[in-house]
GROMACS .gro file of C-alpha atoms in nm:
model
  189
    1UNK     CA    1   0.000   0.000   0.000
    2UNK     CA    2   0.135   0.346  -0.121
    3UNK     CA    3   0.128   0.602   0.173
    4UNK     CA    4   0.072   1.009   0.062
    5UNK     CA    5   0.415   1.191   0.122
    6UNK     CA    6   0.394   1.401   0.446
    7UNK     CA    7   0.348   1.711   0.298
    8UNK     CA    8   0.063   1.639   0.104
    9UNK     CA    9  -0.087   1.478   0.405
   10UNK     CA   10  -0.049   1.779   0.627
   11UNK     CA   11  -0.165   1.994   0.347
   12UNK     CA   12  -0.522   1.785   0.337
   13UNK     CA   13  -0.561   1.763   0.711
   14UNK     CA   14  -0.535   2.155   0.750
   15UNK     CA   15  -0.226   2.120   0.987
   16UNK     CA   16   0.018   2.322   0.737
   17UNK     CA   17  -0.247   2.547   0.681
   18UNK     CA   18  -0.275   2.595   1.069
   19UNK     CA   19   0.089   2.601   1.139
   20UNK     CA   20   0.176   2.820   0.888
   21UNK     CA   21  -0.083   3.100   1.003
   22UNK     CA   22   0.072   3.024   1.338
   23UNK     CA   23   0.402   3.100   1.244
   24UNK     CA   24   0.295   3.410   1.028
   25UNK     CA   25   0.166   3.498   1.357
   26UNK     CA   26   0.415   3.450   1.572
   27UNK     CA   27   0.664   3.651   1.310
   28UNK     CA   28   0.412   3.941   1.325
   29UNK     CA   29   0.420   3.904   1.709
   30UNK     CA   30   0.818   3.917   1.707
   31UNK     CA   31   0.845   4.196   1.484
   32UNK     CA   32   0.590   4.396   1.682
   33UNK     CA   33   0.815   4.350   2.046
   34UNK     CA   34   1.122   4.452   1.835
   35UNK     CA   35   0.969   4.792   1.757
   36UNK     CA   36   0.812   4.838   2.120
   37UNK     CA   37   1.125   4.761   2.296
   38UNK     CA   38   1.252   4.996   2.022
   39UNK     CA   39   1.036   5.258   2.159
   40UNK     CA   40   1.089   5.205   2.488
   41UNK     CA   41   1.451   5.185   2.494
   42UNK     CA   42   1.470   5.483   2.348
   43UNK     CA   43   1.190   5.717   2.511
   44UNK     CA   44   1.312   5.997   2.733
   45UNK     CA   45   1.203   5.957   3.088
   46UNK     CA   46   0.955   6.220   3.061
   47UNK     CA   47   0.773   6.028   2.760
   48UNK     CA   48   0.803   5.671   2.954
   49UNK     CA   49   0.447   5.641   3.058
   50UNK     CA   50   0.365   5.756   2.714
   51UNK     CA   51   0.603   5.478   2.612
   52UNK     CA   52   0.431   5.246   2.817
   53UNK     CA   53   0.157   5.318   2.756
   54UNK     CA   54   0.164   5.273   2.358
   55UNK     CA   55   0.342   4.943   2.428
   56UNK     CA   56   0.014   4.832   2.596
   57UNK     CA   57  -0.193   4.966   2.337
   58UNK     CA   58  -0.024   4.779   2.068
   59UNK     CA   59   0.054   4.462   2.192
   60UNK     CA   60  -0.342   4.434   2.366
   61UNK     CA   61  -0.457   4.516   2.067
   62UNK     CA   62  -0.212   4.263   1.842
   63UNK     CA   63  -0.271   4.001   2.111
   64UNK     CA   64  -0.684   4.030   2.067
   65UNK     CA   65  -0.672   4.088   2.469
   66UNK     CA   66  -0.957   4.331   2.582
   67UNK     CA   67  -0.705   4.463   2.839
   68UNK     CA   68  -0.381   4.524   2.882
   69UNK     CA   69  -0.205   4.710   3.187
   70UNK     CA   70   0.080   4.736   3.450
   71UNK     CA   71   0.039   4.677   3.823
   72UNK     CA   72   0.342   4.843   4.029
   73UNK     CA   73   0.440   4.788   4.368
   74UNK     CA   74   0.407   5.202   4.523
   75UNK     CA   75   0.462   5.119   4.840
   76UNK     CA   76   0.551   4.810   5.077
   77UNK     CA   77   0.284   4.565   5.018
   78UNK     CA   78   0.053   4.789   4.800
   79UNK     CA   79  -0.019   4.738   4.428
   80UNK     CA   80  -0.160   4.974   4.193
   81UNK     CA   81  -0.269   4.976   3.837
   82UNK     CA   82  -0.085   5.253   3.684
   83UNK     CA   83  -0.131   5.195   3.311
   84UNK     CA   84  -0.395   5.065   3.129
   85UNK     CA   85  -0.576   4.978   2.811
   86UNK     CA   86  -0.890   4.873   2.692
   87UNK     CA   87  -1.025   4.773   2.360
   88UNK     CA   88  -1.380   4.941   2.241
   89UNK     CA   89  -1.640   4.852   2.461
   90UNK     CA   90  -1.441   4.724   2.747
   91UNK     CA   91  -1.489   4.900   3.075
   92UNK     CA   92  -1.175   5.045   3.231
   93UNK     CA   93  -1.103   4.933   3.552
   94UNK     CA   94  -0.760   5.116   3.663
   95UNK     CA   95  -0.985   5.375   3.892
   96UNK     CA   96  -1.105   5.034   4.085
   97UNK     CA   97  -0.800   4.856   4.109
   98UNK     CA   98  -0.577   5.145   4.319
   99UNK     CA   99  -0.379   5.094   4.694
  100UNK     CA  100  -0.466   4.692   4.620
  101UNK     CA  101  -0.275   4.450   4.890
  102UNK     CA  102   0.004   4.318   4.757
  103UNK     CA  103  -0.159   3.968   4.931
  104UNK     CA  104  -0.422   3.963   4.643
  105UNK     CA  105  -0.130   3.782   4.420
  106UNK     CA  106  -0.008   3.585   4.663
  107UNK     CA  107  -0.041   3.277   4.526
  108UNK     CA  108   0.148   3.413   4.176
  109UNK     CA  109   0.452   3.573   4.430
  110UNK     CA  110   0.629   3.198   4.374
  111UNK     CA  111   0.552   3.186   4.034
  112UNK     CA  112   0.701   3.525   3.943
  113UNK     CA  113   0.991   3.489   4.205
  114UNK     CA  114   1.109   3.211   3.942
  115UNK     CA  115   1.026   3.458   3.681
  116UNK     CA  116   0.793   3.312   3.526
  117UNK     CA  117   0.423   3.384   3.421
  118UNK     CA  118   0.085   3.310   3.513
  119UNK     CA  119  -0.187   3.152   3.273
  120UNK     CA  120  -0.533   3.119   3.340
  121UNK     CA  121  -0.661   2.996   3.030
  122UNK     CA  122  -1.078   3.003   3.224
  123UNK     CA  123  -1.111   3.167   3.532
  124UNK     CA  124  -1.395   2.977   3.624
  125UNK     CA  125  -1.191   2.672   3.641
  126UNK     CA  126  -1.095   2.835   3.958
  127UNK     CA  127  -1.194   2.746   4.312
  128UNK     CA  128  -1.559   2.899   4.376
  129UNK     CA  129  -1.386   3.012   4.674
  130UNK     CA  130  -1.086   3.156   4.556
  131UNK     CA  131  -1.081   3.516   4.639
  132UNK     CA  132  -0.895   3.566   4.292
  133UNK     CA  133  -1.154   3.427   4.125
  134UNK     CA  134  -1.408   3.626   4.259
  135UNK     CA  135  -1.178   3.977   4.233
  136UNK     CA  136  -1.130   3.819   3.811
  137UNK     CA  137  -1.484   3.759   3.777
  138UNK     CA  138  -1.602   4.139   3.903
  139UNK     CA  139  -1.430   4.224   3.598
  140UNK     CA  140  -1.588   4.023   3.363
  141UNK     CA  141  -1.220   3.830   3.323
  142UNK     CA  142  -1.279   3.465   3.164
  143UNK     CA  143  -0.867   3.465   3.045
  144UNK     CA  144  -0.544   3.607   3.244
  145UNK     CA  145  -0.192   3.636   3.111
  146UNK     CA  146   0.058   3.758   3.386
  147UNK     CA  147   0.388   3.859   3.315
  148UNK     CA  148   0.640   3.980   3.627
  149UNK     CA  149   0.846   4.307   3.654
  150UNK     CA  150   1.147   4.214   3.840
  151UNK     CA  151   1.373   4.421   3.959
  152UNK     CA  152   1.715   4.294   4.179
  153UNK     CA  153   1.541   3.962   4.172
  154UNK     CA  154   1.257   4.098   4.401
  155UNK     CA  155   0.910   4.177   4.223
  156UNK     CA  156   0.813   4.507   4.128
  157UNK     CA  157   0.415   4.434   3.974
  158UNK     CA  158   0.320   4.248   3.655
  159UNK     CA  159   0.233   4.337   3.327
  160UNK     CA  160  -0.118   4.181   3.256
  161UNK     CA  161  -0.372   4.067   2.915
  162UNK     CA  162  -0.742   3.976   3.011
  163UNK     CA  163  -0.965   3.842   2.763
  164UNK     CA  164  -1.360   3.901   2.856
  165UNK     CA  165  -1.656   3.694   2.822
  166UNK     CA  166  -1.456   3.471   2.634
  167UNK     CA  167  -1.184   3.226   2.695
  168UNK     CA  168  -0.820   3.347   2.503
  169UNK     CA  169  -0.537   3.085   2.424
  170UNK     CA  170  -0.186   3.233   2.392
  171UNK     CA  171   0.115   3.072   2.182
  172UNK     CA  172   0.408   3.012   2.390
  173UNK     CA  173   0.585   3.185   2.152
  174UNK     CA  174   0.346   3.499   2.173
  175UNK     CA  175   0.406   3.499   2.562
  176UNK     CA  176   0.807   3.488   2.531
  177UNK     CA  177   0.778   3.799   2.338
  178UNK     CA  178   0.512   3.930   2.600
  179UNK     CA  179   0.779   3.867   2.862
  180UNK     CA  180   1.063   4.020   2.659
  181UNK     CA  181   0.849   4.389   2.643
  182UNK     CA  182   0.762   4.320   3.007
  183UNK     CA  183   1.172   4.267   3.067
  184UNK     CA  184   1.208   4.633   2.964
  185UNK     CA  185   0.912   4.774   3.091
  186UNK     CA  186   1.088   4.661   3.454
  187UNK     CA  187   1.433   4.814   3.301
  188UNK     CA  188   1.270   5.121   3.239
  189UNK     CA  189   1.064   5.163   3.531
   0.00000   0.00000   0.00000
Protein backbone atom coordinates (compact mmCIF):
# COMPACT_ATOMS: atom_id res chain seq x y z
CA UNK A 1 0.00 0.00 0.00
CA UNK A 2 1.35 3.46 -1.21
CA UNK A 3 1.28 6.02 1.73
CA UNK A 4 0.72 10.09 0.62
CA UNK A 5 4.15 11.91 1.22
CA UNK A 6 3.94 14.01 4.46
CA UNK A 7 3.48 17.11 2.98
CA UNK A 8 0.63 16.39 1.04
CA UNK A 9 -0.87 14.78 4.05
CA UNK A 10 -0.49 17.79 6.27
CA UNK A 11 -1.65 19.94 3.47
CA UNK A 12 -5.22 17.85 3.37
CA UNK A 13 -5.61 17.63 7.11
CA UNK A 14 -5.35 21.55 7.50
CA UNK A 15 -2.26 21.20 9.87
CA UNK A 16 0.18 23.22 7.37
CA UNK A 17 -2.47 25.47 6.81
CA UNK A 18 -2.75 25.95 10.69
CA UNK A 19 0.89 26.01 11.39
CA UNK A 20 1.76 28.20 8.88
CA UNK A 21 -0.83 31.00 10.03
CA UNK A 22 0.72 30.24 13.38
CA UNK A 23 4.02 31.00 12.44
CA UNK A 24 2.95 34.10 10.28
CA UNK A 25 1.66 34.98 13.57
CA UNK A 26 4.15 34.50 15.72
CA UNK A 27 6.64 36.51 13.10
CA UNK A 28 4.12 39.41 13.25
CA UNK A 29 4.20 39.04 17.09
CA UNK A 30 8.18 39.17 17.07
CA UNK A 31 8.45 41.96 14.84
CA UNK A 32 5.90 43.96 16.82
CA UNK A 33 8.15 43.50 20.46
CA UNK A 34 11.22 44.52 18.35
CA UNK A 35 9.69 47.92 17.57
CA UNK A 36 8.12 48.38 21.20
CA UNK A 37 11.25 47.61 22.96
CA UNK A 38 12.52 49.96 20.22
CA UNK A 39 10.36 52.58 21.59
CA UNK A 40 10.89 52.05 24.88
CA UNK A 41 14.51 51.85 24.94
CA UNK A 42 14.70 54.83 23.48
CA UNK A 43 11.90 57.17 25.11
CA UNK A 44 13.12 59.97 27.33
CA UNK A 45 12.03 59.57 30.88
CA UNK A 46 9.55 62.20 30.61
CA UNK A 47 7.73 60.28 27.60
CA UNK A 48 8.03 56.71 29.54
CA UNK A 49 4.47 56.41 30.58
CA UNK A 50 3.65 57.56 27.14
CA UNK A 51 6.03 54.78 26.12
CA UNK A 52 4.31 52.46 28.17
CA UNK A 53 1.57 53.18 27.56
CA UNK A 54 1.64 52.73 23.58
CA UNK A 55 3.42 49.43 24.28
CA UNK A 56 0.14 48.32 25.96
CA UNK A 57 -1.93 49.66 23.37
CA UNK A 58 -0.24 47.79 20.68
CA UNK A 59 0.54 44.62 21.92
CA UNK A 60 -3.42 44.34 23.66
CA UNK A 61 -4.57 45.16 20.67
CA UNK A 62 -2.12 42.63 18.42
CA UNK A 63 -2.71 40.01 21.11
CA UNK A 64 -6.84 40.30 20.67
CA UNK A 65 -6.72 40.88 24.69
CA UNK A 66 -9.57 43.31 25.82
CA UNK A 67 -7.05 44.63 28.39
CA UNK A 68 -3.81 45.24 28.82
CA UNK A 69 -2.05 47.10 31.87
CA UNK A 70 0.80 47.36 34.50
CA UNK A 71 0.39 46.77 38.23
CA UNK A 72 3.42 48.43 40.29
CA UNK A 73 4.40 47.88 43.68
CA UNK A 74 4.07 52.02 45.23
CA UNK A 75 4.62 51.19 48.40
CA UNK A 76 5.51 48.10 50.77
CA UNK A 77 2.84 45.65 50.18
CA UNK A 78 0.53 47.89 48.00
CA UNK A 79 -0.19 47.38 44.28
CA UNK A 80 -1.60 49.74 41.93
CA UNK A 81 -2.69 49.76 38.37
CA UNK A 82 -0.85 52.53 36.84
CA UNK A 83 -1.31 51.95 33.11
CA UNK A 84 -3.95 50.65 31.29
CA UNK A 85 -5.76 49.78 28.11
CA UNK A 86 -8.90 48.73 26.92
CA UNK A 87 -10.25 47.73 23.60
CA UNK A 88 -13.80 49.41 22.41
CA UNK A 89 -16.40 48.52 24.61
CA UNK A 90 -14.41 47.24 27.47
CA UNK A 91 -14.89 49.00 30.75
CA UNK A 92 -11.75 50.45 32.31
CA UNK A 93 -11.03 49.33 35.52
CA UNK A 94 -7.60 51.16 36.63
CA UNK A 95 -9.85 53.75 38.92
CA UNK A 96 -11.05 50.34 40.85
CA UNK A 97 -8.00 48.56 41.09
CA UNK A 98 -5.77 51.45 43.19
CA UNK A 99 -3.79 50.94 46.94
CA UNK A 100 -4.66 46.92 46.20
CA UNK A 101 -2.75 44.50 48.90
CA UNK A 102 0.04 43.18 47.57
CA UNK A 103 -1.59 39.68 49.31
CA UNK A 104 -4.22 39.63 46.43
CA UNK A 105 -1.30 37.82 44.20
CA UNK A 106 -0.08 35.85 46.63
CA UNK A 107 -0.41 32.77 45.26
CA UNK A 108 1.48 34.13 41.76
CA UNK A 109 4.52 35.73 44.30
CA UNK A 110 6.29 31.98 43.74
CA UNK A 111 5.52 31.86 40.34
CA UNK A 112 7.01 35.25 39.43
CA UNK A 113 9.91 34.89 42.05
CA UNK A 114 11.09 32.11 39.42
CA UNK A 115 10.26 34.58 36.81
CA UNK A 116 7.93 33.12 35.26
CA UNK A 117 4.23 33.84 34.21
CA UNK A 118 0.85 33.10 35.13
CA UNK A 119 -1.87 31.52 32.73
CA UNK A 120 -5.33 31.19 33.40
CA UNK A 121 -6.61 29.96 30.30
CA UNK A 122 -10.78 30.03 32.24
CA UNK A 123 -11.11 31.67 35.32
CA UNK A 124 -13.95 29.77 36.24
CA UNK A 125 -11.91 26.72 36.41
CA UNK A 126 -10.95 28.35 39.58
CA UNK A 127 -11.94 27.46 43.12
CA UNK A 128 -15.59 28.99 43.76
CA UNK A 129 -13.86 30.12 46.74
CA UNK A 130 -10.86 31.56 45.56
CA UNK A 131 -10.81 35.16 46.39
CA UNK A 132 -8.95 35.66 42.92
CA UNK A 133 -11.54 34.27 41.25
CA UNK A 134 -14.08 36.26 42.59
CA UNK A 135 -11.78 39.77 42.33
CA UNK A 136 -11.30 38.19 38.11
CA UNK A 137 -14.84 37.59 37.77
CA UNK A 138 -16.02 41.39 39.03
CA UNK A 139 -14.30 42.24 35.98
CA UNK A 140 -15.88 40.23 33.63
CA UNK A 141 -12.20 38.30 33.23
CA UNK A 142 -12.79 34.65 31.64
CA UNK A 143 -8.67 34.65 30.45
CA UNK A 144 -5.44 36.07 32.44
CA UNK A 145 -1.92 36.36 31.11
CA UNK A 146 0.58 37.58 33.86
CA UNK A 147 3.88 38.59 33.15
CA UNK A 148 6.40 39.80 36.27
CA UNK A 149 8.46 43.07 36.54
CA UNK A 150 11.47 42.14 38.40
CA UNK A 151 13.73 44.21 39.59
CA UNK A 152 17.15 42.94 41.79
CA UNK A 153 15.41 39.62 41.72
CA UNK A 154 12.57 40.98 44.01
CA UNK A 155 9.10 41.77 42.23
CA UNK A 156 8.13 45.07 41.28
CA UNK A 157 4.15 44.34 39.74
CA UNK A 158 3.20 42.48 36.55
CA UNK A 159 2.33 43.37 33.27
CA UNK A 160 -1.18 41.81 32.56
CA UNK A 161 -3.72 40.67 29.15
CA UNK A 162 -7.42 39.76 30.11
CA UNK A 163 -9.65 38.42 27.63
CA UNK A 164 -13.60 39.01 28.56
CA UNK A 165 -16.56 36.94 28.22
CA UNK A 166 -14.56 34.71 26.34
CA UNK A 167 -11.84 32.26 26.95
CA UNK A 168 -8.20 33.47 25.03
CA UNK A 169 -5.37 30.85 24.24
CA UNK A 170 -1.86 32.33 23.92
CA UNK A 171 1.15 30.72 21.82
CA UNK A 172 4.08 30.12 23.90
CA UNK A 173 5.85 31.85 21.52
CA UNK A 174 3.46 34.99 21.73
CA UNK A 175 4.06 34.99 25.62
CA UNK A 176 8.07 34.88 25.31
CA UNK A 177 7.78 37.99 23.38
CA UNK A 178 5.12 39.30 26.00
CA UNK A 179 7.79 38.67 28.62
CA UNK A 180 10.63 40.20 26.59
CA UNK A 181 8.49 43.89 26.43
CA UNK A 182 7.62 43.20 30.07
CA UNK A 183 11.72 42.67 30.67
CA UNK A 184 12.08 46.33 29.64
CA UNK A 185 9.12 47.74 30.91
CA UNK A 186 10.88 46.61 34.54
CA UNK A 187 14.33 48.14 33.01
CA UNK A 188 12.70 51.21 32.39
CA UNK A 189 10.64 51.63 35.31
Amino acid sequence: MRHAPIPDLLERTGCATRARADLARLTSAQALSLGVVDTLLSAPLDQLDAAIQNALVRLGAFCGSDRSYVFQQTRPGIICNTHEWCAPGITPMIDMLQDMPMDLIAPWRPVFARDAHVYISDVLELDATDLLRETLEVQGIRSLLAVPLMEDGQIIGFMGYDSVDQVRRFMEGEIYLIRSVANIVSTQL
